[in-house]
């Protein structure tokens, strides 16, 4: 059978899609491989599948650069066929088919189960194949098809896809489609499969985790899902991402605070805190509502780690409104916060809003907010000095081989800080107990405790 190599770009949700595509291809008899970059592609590759990101300009450019580099390898005869899949294909397929005639097929979002048929067709036809639905709608594939590409002890588990919100800055609903929940029995079966494969940490992802279940069951069932996943044997940590703040209710807070195995951690993008900016973004909460929500979380779980993201330089943002955001950051005291400079997304309502904030002002606001958060993060980390914490070991520290490096319940994979552990000799994927002895702005230093 032909050999197919897949290059994944973009977010954790894309990673899951890529693992499912690899599984579909393998189940249909193809020899499959995963490559991080075009330079890592095996020379005997027959078909390259590129799972692209089309979210923001930097991600789109990375996707285009990757496609063009693979096409150059095709011109040299090193690969036969090229398939472009995912968000960029869904969003710009018509334009790309003209500007990139060397691409053999385009596959839109929600079409994972079709990847085997698309690859087979590219191998026998000379013309370009376009499989891009006019209205994207996600369709789930069977659990056993997924082939893992990440650490064997940690996995992303997608509980829903698509989004029903109408935030003025975001184009995701246009190319990911409406919200679609994965049936609970299928999520639990997938979690059990991952646990049998050695996964100890489940990271639950979606466009909006808090809406889980509404389309299937007529009510939001995230708390029930968390409790059911906690019963899966072998899983130690369950971590929740992408919660929409206005839908984080008492039931969600109590489930996170009281359910065994569920980390006292929540990723809850707020985007801004000035009330006028929130209305312009079509975000249905307020400065005061956010503070009450944070207080409710901390009352239920005092050690909870709260992560958020903000956008600076949204059209019309004044110095006074940015100052409101700075004040909110100081009051809220987040453990983790990411900041993004607003980028114009064609087809979104905010693309028509004026005046736009100049690039140099956006950059200055970004740097100011990040500096404030750096000091807050350091203070939050210092509060852990002297306390004991469980650490999931993931390898050795690159700058000091005498230290092992891992993560605590406060640290999501790839985006948060790390814990460096002294006097510890265990294999990656092992949990160890350690006492925190030093704090840095984003990382902790800890001493391993006797087993």
PDB file of N, CA, C and O in Angstrom, residues 303-330:
ATOM      1  N   UNK A 303      -7.213  26.509  45.831  1.00  0.00           N
ATOM      2  CA  UNK A 303      -5.946  26.348  45.102  1.00  0.00           C
ATOM      3  C   UNK A 303      -6.138  26.334  43.589  1.00  0.00           C
ATOM      4  O   UNK A 303      -5.208  26.023  42.850  1.00  0.00           O
ATOM      5  N   UNK A 304      -7.317  26.681  43.096  1.00  0.00           N
ATOM      6  CA  UNK A 304      -7.596  26.579  41.661  1.00  0.00           C
ATOM      7  C   UNK A 304      -6.640  27.460  40.856  1.00  0.00           C
ATOM      8  O   UNK A 304      -6.323  28.586  41.253  1.00  0.00           O
ATOM      9  N   UNK A 305      -6.150  26.910  39.743  1.00  0.00           N
ATOM     10  CA  UNK A 305      -5.329  27.668  38.795  1.00  0.00           C
ATOM     11  C   UNK A 305      -6.238  28.121  37.661  1.00  0.00           C
ATOM     12  O   UNK A 305      -6.883  27.294  37.003  1.00  0.00           O
ATOM     13  N   UNK A 306      -6.289  29.430  37.436  1.00  0.00           N
ATOM     14  CA  UNK A 306      -7.180  29.984  36.423  1.00  0.00           C
ATOM     15  C   UNK A 306      -6.337  30.609  35.319  1.00  0.00           C
ATOM     16  O   UNK A 306      -5.490  31.469  35.576  1.00  0.00           O
ATOM     17  N   UNK A 307      -6.583  30.150  34.105  1.00  0.00           N
ATOM     18  CA  UNK A 307      -5.885  30.672  32.936  1.00  0.00           C
ATOM     19  C   UNK A 307      -6.883  31.418  32.063  1.00  0.00           C
ATOM     20  O   UNK A 307      -8.031  30.999  31.903  1.00  0.00           O
ATOM     21  N   UNK A 308      -6.437  32.530  31.465  1.00  0.00           N
ATOM     22  CA  UNK A 308      -7.290  33.271  30.548  1.00  0.00           C
ATOM     23  C   UNK A 308      -6.464  33.849  29.411  1.00  0.00           C
ATOM     24  O   UNK A 308      -5.238  33.736  29.400  1.00  0.00           O
ATOM     25  N   UNK A 309      -7.162  34.479  28.459  1.00  0.00           N
ATOM     26  CA  UNK A 309      -6.501  35.203  27.373  1.00  0.00           C
ATOM     27  C   UNK A 309      -7.221  36.532  27.160  1.00  0.00           C
ATOM     28  O   UNK A 309      -8.421  36.665  27.417  1.00  0.00           O
ATOM     29  N   UNK A 310      -6.449  37.512  26.683  1.00  0.00           N
ATOM     30  CA  UNK A 310      -6.990  38.836  26.389  1.00  0.00           C
ATOM     31  C   UNK A 310      -6.556  39.274  24.993  1.00  0.00           C
ATOM     32  O   UNK A 310      -5.511  38.849  24.491  1.00  0.00           O
ATOM     33  N   UNK A 311      -7.363  40.149  24.404  1.00  0.00           N
ATOM     34  CA  UNK A 311      -7.036  40.781  23.125  1.00  0.00           C
ATOM     35  C   UNK A 311      -6.798  42.268  23.385  1.00  0.00           C
ATOM     36  O   UNK A 311      -7.639  42.931  24.003  1.00  0.00           O
ATOM     37  N   UNK A 312      -5.657  42.778  22.935  1.00  0.00           N
ATOM     38  CA  UNK A 312      -5.399  44.216  23.026  1.00  0.00           C
ATOM     39  C   UNK A 312      -5.413  44.816  21.618  1.00  0.00           C
ATOM     40  O   UNK A 312      -5.096  44.138  20.642  1.00  0.00           O
ATOM     41  N   UNK A 313      -5.809  46.079  21.530  1.00  0.00           N
ATOM     42  CA  UNK A 313      -5.826  46.748  20.238  1.00  0.00           C
ATOM     43  C   UNK A 313      -7.048  46.439  19.404  1.00  0.00           C
ATOM     44  O   UNK A 313      -7.039  46.646  18.182  1.00  0.00           O
ATOM     45  N   UNK A 314      -8.131  45.954  20.041  1.00  0.00           N
ATOM     46  CA  UNK A 314      -9.394  45.774  19.314  1.00  0.00           C
ATOM     47  C   UNK A 314      -9.819  47.140  18.757  1.00  0.00           C
ATOM     48  O   UNK A 314      -9.599  48.175  19.392  1.00  0.00           O
ATOM     49  N   UNK A 315     -10.424  47.178  17.559  1.00  0.00           N
ATOM     50  CA  UNK A 315     -10.803  48.473  16.967  1.00  0.00           C
ATOM     51  C   UNK A 315     -11.582  49.351  17.935  1.00  0.00           C
ATOM     52  O   UNK A 315     -12.559  48.912  18.551  1.00  0.00           O
ATOM     53  N   UNK A 316     -11.131  50.579  18.057  1.00  0.00           N
ATOM     54  CA  UNK A 316     -11.793  51.534  18.925  1.00  0.00           C
ATOM     55  C   UNK A 316     -11.310  51.527  20.362  1.00  0.00           C
ATOM     56  O   UNK A 316     -11.735  52.376  21.159  1.00  0.00           O
ATOM     57  N   UNK A 317     -10.427  50.591  20.742  1.00  0.00           N
ATOM     58  CA  UNK A 317      -9.947  50.531  22.126  1.00  0.00           C
ATOM     59  C   UNK A 317      -9.171  51.808  22.472  1.00  0.00           C
ATOM     60  O   UNK A 317      -8.174  52.127  21.828  1.00  0.00           O
ATOM     61  N   UNK A 318      -9.623  52.514  23.490  1.00  0.00           N
ATOM     62  CA  UNK A 318      -8.973  53.752  23.918  1.00  0.00           C
ATOM     63  C   UNK A 318      -7.964  53.462  25.020  1.00  0.00           C
ATOM     64  O   UNK A 318      -7.935  52.358  25.596  1.00  0.00           O
ATOM     65  N   UNK A 319      -7.164  54.475  25.352  1.00  0.00           N
ATOM     66  CA  UNK A 319      -6.216  54.324  26.450  1.00  0.00           C
ATOM     67  C   UNK A 319      -6.953  54.083  27.762  1.00  0.00           C
ATOM     68  O   UNK A 319      -6.491  53.310  28.611  1.00  0.00           O
ATOM     69  N   UNK A 320      -8.098  54.713  27.931  1.00  0.00           N
ATOM     70  CA  UNK A 320      -8.881  54.530  29.151  1.00  0.00           C
ATOM     71  C   UNK A 320      -9.412  53.097  29.250  1.00  0.00           C
ATOM     72  O   UNK A 320      -9.410  52.486  30.336  1.00  0.00           O
ATOM     73  N   UNK A 321      -9.861  52.550  28.127  1.00  0.00           N
ATOM     74  CA  UNK A 321     -10.370  51.180  28.140  1.00  0.00           C
ATOM     75  C   UNK A 321      -9.243  50.175  28.375  1.00  0.00           C
ATOM     76  O   UNK A 321      -9.429  49.168  29.065  1.00  0.00           O
ATOM     77  N   UNK A 322      -8.075  50.456  27.810  1.00  0.00           N
ATOM     78  CA  UNK A 322      -6.933  49.584  28.088  1.00  0.00           C
ATOM     79  C   UNK A 322      -6.533  49.695  29.553  1.00  0.00           C
ATOM     80  O   UNK A 322      -6.185  48.689  30.187  1.00  0.00           O
ATOM     81  N   UNK A 323      -6.596  50.893  30.133  1.00  0.00           N
ATOM     82  CA  UNK A 323      -6.289  51.071  31.551  1.00  0.00           C
ATOM     83  C   UNK A 323      -7.263  50.270  32.427  1.00  0.00           C
ATOM     84  O   UNK A 323      -6.881  49.734  33.475  1.00  0.00           O
ATOM     85  N   UNK A 324      -8.517  50.184  31.999  1.00  0.00           N
ATOM     86  CA  UNK A 324      -9.486  49.350  32.708  1.00  0.00           C
ATOM     87  C   UNK A 324      -9.050  47.897  32.695  1.00  0.00           C
ATOM     88  O   UNK A 324      -9.153  47.191  33.705  1.00  0.00           O
ATOM     89  N   UNK A 325      -8.559  47.423  31.562  1.00  0.00           N
ATOM     90  CA  UNK A 325      -8.075  46.054  31.464  1.00  0.00           C
ATOM     91  C   UNK A 325      -6.874  45.840  32.388  1.00  0.00           C
ATOM     92  O   UNK A 325      -6.774  44.795  33.059  1.00  0.00           O
ATOM     93  N   UNK A 326      -5.967  46.814  32.436  1.00  0.00           N
ATOM     94  CA  UNK A 326      -4.817  46.693  33.334  1.00  0.00           C
ATOM     95  C   UNK A 326      -5.276  46.609  34.796  1.00  0.00           C
ATOM     96  O   UNK A 326      -4.753  45.799  35.573  1.00  0.00           O
ATOM     97  N   UNK A 327      -6.231  47.453  35.165  1.00  0.00           N
ATOM     98  CA  UNK A 327      -6.736  47.432  36.536  1.00  0.00           C
ATOM     99  C   UNK A 327      -7.398  46.089  36.856  1.00  0.00           C
ATOM    100  O   UNK A 327      -7.209  45.518  37.941  1.00  0.00           O
ATOM    101  N   UNK A 328      -8.155  45.576  35.889  1.00  0.00           N
ATOM    102  CA  UNK A 328      -8.806  44.280  36.092  1.00  0.00           C
ATOM    103  C   UNK A 328      -7.774  43.176  36.295  1.00  0.00           C
ATOM    104  O   UNK A 328      -7.946  42.296  37.149  1.00  0.00           O
ATOM    105  N   UNK A 329      -6.700  43.196  35.517  1.00  0.00           N
ATOM    106  CA  UNK A 329      -5.663  42.176  35.643  1.00  0.00           C
ATOM    107  C   UNK A 329      -5.106  42.153  37.063  1.00  0.00           C
ATOM    108  O   UNK A 329      -4.887  41.081  37.639  1.00  0.00           O
ATOM    109  N   UNK A 330      -4.880  43.337  37.639  1.00  0.00           N
ATOM    110  CA  UNK A 330      -4.359  43.415  39.000  1.00  0.00           C
ATOM    111  C   UNK A 330      -5.382  42.888  40.017  1.00  0.00           C
ATOM    112  O   UNK A 330      -5.021  42.204  40.978  1.00  0.00           O
TER     113      UNK A 330
END
